[in-house]
Every structure is written in C-alpha cells, then in structure tokens.
C-alpha cells in the first residue's frame, strides 16, 4: 500500500499542544504509525556530558507524533486536506489532493 504521508510533505498538527502548527515531515515511522515533523513536538532533555558535548546540559529533541494527529497540507492549494490515491490504467498509483485534484508529488 502506498503511504499517504511521506518524507518532506507539509503537514498540519490537528490536536495536542502543537495544534495548528505546520512543518515538513522529517521522517515517517511507518511501523509505529508516527511521523517526525521539523520544528514540532520538540522537548528539552537534560544530557550528561559526553564526547560530543563535554558540557552536558539541555538539548532539544524532536519527538514523533501519531500520524492520525497530523493532516496533509496540499502544496498546490495550500489547504489541509486528505490525500487520495489515483490509479492509472497501467497500474501506477499517484497521490492526489482531494480538494483541488492536483497530483501531489513526493519531494
Ligand atoms: Zn490541493
């Protein structure tokens, strides 16, 4: 099955503390049904000093979000939308925006 949300897609968060924020998908964790979105769901984490960071301190870590908590934002019409799958006669599948019907390319 073709994934409806893939890396580099723009998504909007529809629930939780980051509701209404948009960002690009940095990573899709398909097994967990989660996505990592750049700039969203950042938590601060205390780290002990190590080789990379001899001071230790607070670092910011991007946490995955449930894929059901994000909605795809169409690059053509700019609206949060559902992604449809269209199947060509030769069997090729492509993603389309359900609002403006424009094919959505994977970036
Ligand atoms: Zn659209």
mmCIF file of C-alpha atoms and ligand atoms in Angstrom:
data_model
loop_
_atom_site.group_PDB
_atom_site.id
_atom_site.type_symbol
_atom_site.label_atom_id
_atom_site.label_comp_id
_atom_site.label_asym_id
_atom_site.label_seq_id
_atom_site.Cartn_x
_atom_site.Cartn_y
_atom_site.Cartn_z
ATOM 1 C CA UNK A 1 0.000 0.000 0.000
ATOM 2 C CA UNK A 2 1.172 3.465 -0.798
ATOM 3 C CA UNK A 3 1.838 5.732 2.139
ATOM 4 C CA UNK A 4 -0.316 8.800 2.178
ATOM 5 C CA UNK A 5 2.181 10.898 4.036
ATOM 6 C CA UNK A 6 5.809 10.716 3.069
ATOM 7 C CA UNK A 7 9.032 12.467 3.916
ATOM 8 C CA UNK A 8 9.160 16.204 3.050
ATOM 9 C CA UNK A 9 5.380 16.537 2.902
ATOM 10 C CA UNK A 10 3.973 19.571 4.616
ATOM 11 C CA UNK A 11 1.581 18.691 7.395
ATOM 12 C CA UNK A 12 -0.509 20.487 9.978
ATOM 13 C CA UNK A 13 -0.920 19.276 13.534
ATOM 14 C CA UNK A 14 -4.590 18.937 14.398
ATOM 15 C CA UNK A 15 -4.504 18.043 18.052
ATOM 16 C CA UNK A 16 -2.430 18.443 21.195
ATOM 17 C CA UNK A 17 -0.187 21.265 22.336
ATOM 18 C CA UNK A 18 1.169 21.858 18.836
ATOM 19 C CA UNK A 19 -2.288 22.107 17.255
ATOM 20 C CA UNK A 20 -2.321 24.422 14.235
ATOM 21 C CA UNK A 21 1.429 24.290 13.660
ATOM 22 C CA UNK A 22 2.752 23.245 10.303
ATOM 23 C CA UNK A 23 6.040 21.714 9.327
ATOM 24 C CA UNK A 24 7.775 19.383 6.952
ATOM 25 C CA UNK A 25 7.876 15.696 7.649
ATOM 26 C CA UNK A 26 11.416 14.781 8.606
ATOM 27 C CA UNK A 27 10.780 11.092 8.957
ATOM 28 C CA UNK A 28 7.945 8.598 8.734
ATOM 29 C CA UNK A 29 7.939 5.764 11.241
ATOM 30 C CA UNK A 30 5.532 3.503 9.414
ATOM 31 C CA UNK A 31 5.625 0.638 11.908
ATOM 32 C CA UNK A 32 4.708 2.895 14.796
ATOM 33 C CA UNK A 33 2.312 4.926 12.612
ATOM 34 C CA UNK A 34 4.119 8.068 13.657
ATOM 35 C CA UNK A 35 5.847 10.950 11.941
ATOM 36 C CA UNK A 36 8.566 13.355 12.947
ATOM 37 C CA UNK A 37 7.812 16.907 11.893
ATOM 38 C CA UNK A 38 10.530 19.559 11.731
ATOM 39 C CA UNK A 39 10.091 22.151 14.455
ATOM 40 C CA UNK A 40 7.127 20.421 16.079
ATOM 41 C CA UNK A 41 6.903 18.452 19.293
ATOM 42 C CA UNK A 42 10.323 19.491 20.480
ATOM 43 C CA UNK A 43 11.099 18.501 24.030
ATOM 44 C CA UNK A 44 14.023 19.612 26.114
ATOM 45 C CA UNK A 45 16.128 16.871 27.503
ATOM 46 C CA UNK A 46 18.923 17.007 30.038
ATOM 47 C CA UNK A 47 22.056 15.225 28.947
ATOM 48 C CA UNK A 48 25.126 14.210 30.833
ATOM 49 C CA UNK A 49 28.474 15.332 29.466
ATOM 50 C CA UNK A 50 29.801 13.027 26.753
ATOM 51 C CA UNK A 51 32.401 13.093 23.985
ATOM 52 C CA UNK A 52 30.281 15.177 21.652
ATOM 53 C CA UNK A 53 29.014 17.532 24.290
ATOM 54 C CA UNK A 54 31.575 17.862 27.022
ATOM 55 C CA UNK A 55 29.474 20.345 28.950
ATOM 56 C CA UNK A 56 26.316 18.330 29.089
ATOM 57 C CA UNK A 57 23.219 20.389 29.618
ATOM 58 C CA UNK A 58 19.883 20.752 27.900
ATOM 59 C CA UNK A 59 19.343 19.626 24.337
ATOM 60 C CA UNK A 60 16.228 19.778 22.206
ATOM 61 C CA UNK A 61 14.887 16.523 20.858
ATOM 62 C CA UNK A 62 12.250 16.061 18.195
ATOM 63 C CA UNK A 63 9.644 13.525 19.245
ATOM 64 C CA UNK A 64 7.420 11.560 16.890
ATOM 65 C CA UNK A 65 3.719 12.382 16.598
ATOM 66 C CA UNK A 66 0.853 9.982 15.929
ATOM 67 C CA UNK A 67 0.201 10.047 12.213
ATOM 68 C CA UNK A 68 -3.532 10.410 12.961
ATOM 69 C CA UNK A 69 -2.762 13.724 14.676
ATOM 70 C CA UNK A 70 -1.466 15.361 11.523
ATOM 71 C CA UNK A 71 -3.165 16.276 8.291
ATOM 72 C CA UNK A 72 -1.546 16.722 4.915
ATOM 73 C CA UNK A 73 -1.260 20.268 3.575
ATOM 74 C CA UNK A 74 -1.581 20.420 -0.203
ATOM 75 C CA UNK A 75 1.323 22.271 -1.883
ATOM 76 C CA UNK A 76 -0.967 23.382 -4.727
ATOM 77 C CA UNK A 77 -3.988 24.820 -2.908
ATOM 78 C CA UNK A 78 -2.300 25.265 0.478
ATOM 79 C CA UNK A 79 -5.209 23.712 2.324
ATOM 80 C CA UNK A 80 -5.169 20.958 4.877
ATOM 81 C CA UNK A 81 -6.694 18.070 3.017
ATOM 82 C CA UNK A 82 -6.965 14.366 2.625
ATOM 83 C CA UNK A 83 -4.777 12.616 0.151
ATOM 84 C CA UNK A 84 -6.454 10.408 -2.388
ATOM 85 C CA UNK A 85 -4.797 7.741 -4.435
ATOM 86 C CA UNK A 86 -5.471 7.653 -8.118
ATOM 87 C CA UNK A 87 -4.630 4.567 -10.103
ATOM 88 C CA UNK A 88 -3.681 4.922 -13.732
ATOM 89 C CA UNK A 89 -4.617 2.384 -16.381
ATOM 90 C CA UNK A 90 -1.120 0.964 -16.266
ATOM 91 C CA UNK A 91 -1.456 0.405 -12.517
ATOM 92 C CA UNK A 92 0.708 3.316 -11.455
ATOM 93 C CA UNK A 93 -0.510 4.895 -8.287
ATOM 94 C CA UNK A 94 -0.216 8.550 -7.582
ATOM 95 C CA UNK A 95 -1.378 10.775 -4.780
ATOM 96 C CA UNK A 96 -3.905 13.488 -5.433
ATOM 97 C CA UNK A 97 -5.293 16.305 -3.341
ATOM 98 C CA UNK A 98 -8.963 15.658 -2.619
ATOM 99 C CA UNK A 99 -9.684 19.381 -2.673
ATOM 100 C CA UNK A 100 -8.051 20.649 -5.852
ATOM 101 C CA UNK A 101 -7.440 17.242 -7.515
ATOM 102 C CA UNK A 102 -3.879 18.172 -8.353
ATOM 103 C CA UNK A 103 -1.377 15.340 -8.258
ATOM 104 C CA UNK A 104 0.846 15.549 -5.231
ATOM 105 C CA UNK A 105 4.439 14.769 -5.963
ATOM 106 C CA UNK A 106 6.792 13.256 -3.486
ATOM 107 C CA UNK A 107 9.642 15.648 -2.941
HETATM 108 ZN ZN1 LIG B 1 -4.918 20.918 -3.268
#
